[in-house]
């Protein structure tokens, strides 16, 4: 058996695709000679395509991509161009029949060769789930590569020596956090604190904050200073905490909304929003939430939606202010909540062993505040340490490798254990070293899938990492052993539904939408404060919740895939309803709920959601190109070719003098740009009525030319002007005209098979760890055909993907 050290270096080896012999393209020459060579020979290579010298070695990814593109353009009637003599249907059929077999064979031989590494989130989830920890391991690892939008594709997930070193550091941190350091379960405590009693905020009471006779302190607006952080509601240790905030709406006829955040003095640290809530007028109310908070954080309360726009507090004094406020009586912080002791990681290592506290030399030492227990493993007399460690390492390896292991597979880890003992390490220290090596081995870091039908253990892992983003749980492993998943698709679907109902399915919702919809880039842009003063932290939080909640609803109710584009409902709260100008729906409070939309509403579906419209813009302006590419790639499953070398991008004019449509019209005059932009631009033009934060617009906002606006936002006059009118008309590449956004999305929903095909392909890529290719097309078409019988339900599509040959094979 190789040593753990050699196993680490073995991780750096890439498994290369098998070489495919060049195919015979002679049967295609007649077609090319009649229809193609005039534009694509070695003298006139339009679009950069020279059919005379195009390589026929399909093991070359570049050549393979070009041949697939040729196949698709001929099949779709896009080549030769419409102004050239078109081949008849029989000629196209003969062409496809000649080219399809070599493309299928080449892709079939290459698609099962690359091992997939756990990406950093999967790595983090797996270790935290196995050891019962809650560490941010992903943040310590190098960023994962992506293939198109997904960071689960094996070909993009490389490995470096830096990453291996970080793996060792990560497992060391996990072991430190999971191994018990006390004999008894640590006790949680409850802190009850109030702003009225906090020394830090006394100077603000009477000037910015009002103290009431009942002890409540009233905030009248969200200020950058004071921040609303309560130092006394402080965490000494990381853990799960219950937070209770008691208060009420003051001088208000309607509820007042507020955020509960975790704040810290540590520079560069995240300051997470834990949730948004509201208090109604009247008697004090209490909201409660349970969440993980890292050490040295304090609870922060920030009101939203109330503002002293006329500076009355400054001019007249806070005691004379008559505007609405948020009254907070007290905050309770209970924790850390210890849900299991010792942790599952501790039990994984030490079950079956006697781990004893070492008695200090002086009995009074235990009473000291600085005392930290030390432990030792007590072995029975005449027991060999190696014999004791063997079943433990085998148990750990089975969890790590996600399958049963044989004695010979842990021989090298036992040797490492013994070598540490020889260096005078304790039993526990030697055991930790061997366990660390197990969690840096290829069998843990990689999903070991053999080309062909997956065995039961590999299939269980693929299912678990797809739906829960972590290793198979005990129930899945037992189900797999009692009823083989490989030969029983129904058993596989039964387990899939169980995992969909589990708490960890939320990881799939977040990870998949982050990749598929590009929600991971929600913080990449900061909307211009002058052009878009409405944008705030509450809107961004609600926007993410909307998109994820909408996707969750599609799965739960098995709604048609056409809802991705057009739905008769939305997931809204008060902030979103106001943002979308849907106040007539009377949506109250921060909680998101399903709301039926008015007939002919422009809302409904991902395309109209604020988060999507933000990540497909740059924070200042919208680009029909950027949004058009988003629609094509994410919803239609078509990846536009990159712009030719030397062609510069088209930048919008924020001064309002010219529209981007006018610039793009000039840009498309170039023959090298026209063909792609004819497909890309129409979806982008259709979305032009939505600005970069998702508000509907009939005219562009401008920092220069335009008409003045008298609107107030957060009690203050806006500074932008209204520029040129929006033109959202267009014509699709198929020749269909649309005058409005609603007409455009009706065109998209007219072909539900297309939407289902794209969505199924995204799911399969995310789940299988590889890009779908030419040989996958028949199985994907089978999925789409069968899905149509169930109205292309999103959950049903997930079922069909999981039961498919693509999912169950490598």
PDB file of C-alpha atoms in Angstrom, residues 120-141 166-179 181 238-240 292-295 432 507:
ATOM      1  CA  UNK A 120     -14.695  23.524  -1.206  1.00  0.00           C
ATOM      2  CA  UNK A 121     -18.317  23.762  -0.079  1.00  0.00           C
ATOM      3  CA  UNK A 122     -18.780  19.999  -0.395  1.00  0.00           C
ATOM      4  CA  UNK A 123     -15.524  19.502   1.502  1.00  0.00           C
ATOM      5  CA  UNK A 124     -16.703  21.851   4.247  1.00  0.00           C
ATOM      6  CA  UNK A 125     -20.158  20.308   4.504  1.00  0.00           C
ATOM      7  CA  UNK A 126     -18.782  16.781   4.647  1.00  0.00           C
ATOM      8  CA  UNK A 127     -16.340  17.450   7.463  1.00  0.00           C
ATOM      9  CA  UNK A 128     -18.808  19.539   9.452  1.00  0.00           C
ATOM     10  CA  UNK A 129     -21.503  16.864   9.095  1.00  0.00           C
ATOM     11  CA  UNK A 130     -19.187  14.000  10.026  1.00  0.00           C
ATOM     12  CA  UNK A 131     -17.665  15.756  13.035  1.00  0.00           C
ATOM     13  CA  UNK A 132     -20.579  17.898  14.208  1.00  0.00           C
ATOM     14  CA  UNK A 133     -18.650  21.140  13.733  1.00  0.00           C
ATOM     15  CA  UNK A 134     -19.673  24.432  12.163  1.00  0.00           C
ATOM     16  CA  UNK A 135     -16.423  25.787  10.755  1.00  0.00           C
ATOM     17  CA  UNK A 136     -15.881  28.052   7.776  1.00  0.00           C
ATOM     18  CA  UNK A 137     -13.496  25.744   5.944  1.00  0.00           C
ATOM     19  CA  UNK A 138     -14.469  26.902   2.447  1.00  0.00           C
ATOM     20  CA  UNK A 139     -13.136  30.371   3.171  1.00  0.00           C
ATOM     21  CA  UNK A 140      -9.684  28.945   3.924  1.00  0.00           C
ATOM     22  CA  UNK A 141      -9.407  26.986   0.651  1.00  0.00           C
ATOM     23  CA  UNK A 166      -4.913  23.835   3.493  1.00  0.00           C
ATOM     24  CA  UNK A 167      -6.616  20.427   3.689  1.00  0.00           C
ATOM     25  CA  UNK A 168      -4.211  19.444   6.479  1.00  0.00           C
ATOM     26  CA  UNK A 169      -4.916  22.710   8.298  1.00  0.00           C
ATOM     27  CA  UNK A 170      -8.664  22.245   7.856  1.00  0.00           C
ATOM     28  CA  UNK A 171      -8.845  18.721   9.288  1.00  0.00           C
ATOM     29  CA  UNK A 172      -6.633  19.831  12.165  1.00  0.00           C
ATOM     30  CA  UNK A 173      -9.093  22.630  12.945  1.00  0.00           C
ATOM     31  CA  UNK A 174     -12.022  20.192  12.722  1.00  0.00           C
ATOM     32  CA  UNK A 175     -10.376  17.771  15.134  1.00  0.00           C
ATOM     33  CA  UNK A 176      -9.603  20.602  17.543  1.00  0.00           C
ATOM     34  CA  UNK A 177     -13.211  21.790  17.467  1.00  0.00           C
ATOM     35  CA  UNK A 178     -14.839  18.350  17.757  1.00  0.00           C
ATOM     36  CA  UNK A 179     -12.713  16.665  20.440  1.00  0.00           C
ATOM     37  CA  UNK A 181     -11.987  19.580  26.125  1.00  0.00           C
ATOM     38  CA  UNK A 238     -18.964  30.334  18.767  1.00  0.00           C
ATOM     39  CA  UNK A 239     -22.132  28.260  18.734  1.00  0.00           C
ATOM     40  CA  UNK A 240     -25.862  28.158  18.209  1.00  0.00           C
ATOM     41  CA  UNK A 292     -25.094  30.174  14.556  1.00  0.00           C
ATOM     42  CA  UNK A 293     -22.930  33.088  15.714  1.00  0.00           C
ATOM     43  CA  UNK A 294     -19.156  33.119  15.811  1.00  0.00           C
ATOM     44  CA  UNK A 295     -17.217  34.185  18.888  1.00  0.00           C
ATOM     45  CA  UNK A 432      -5.086  12.296  15.131  1.00  0.00           C
ATOM     46  CA  UNK A 507     -27.868  23.713   0.618  1.00  0.00           C
TER      47      UNK A 507
END
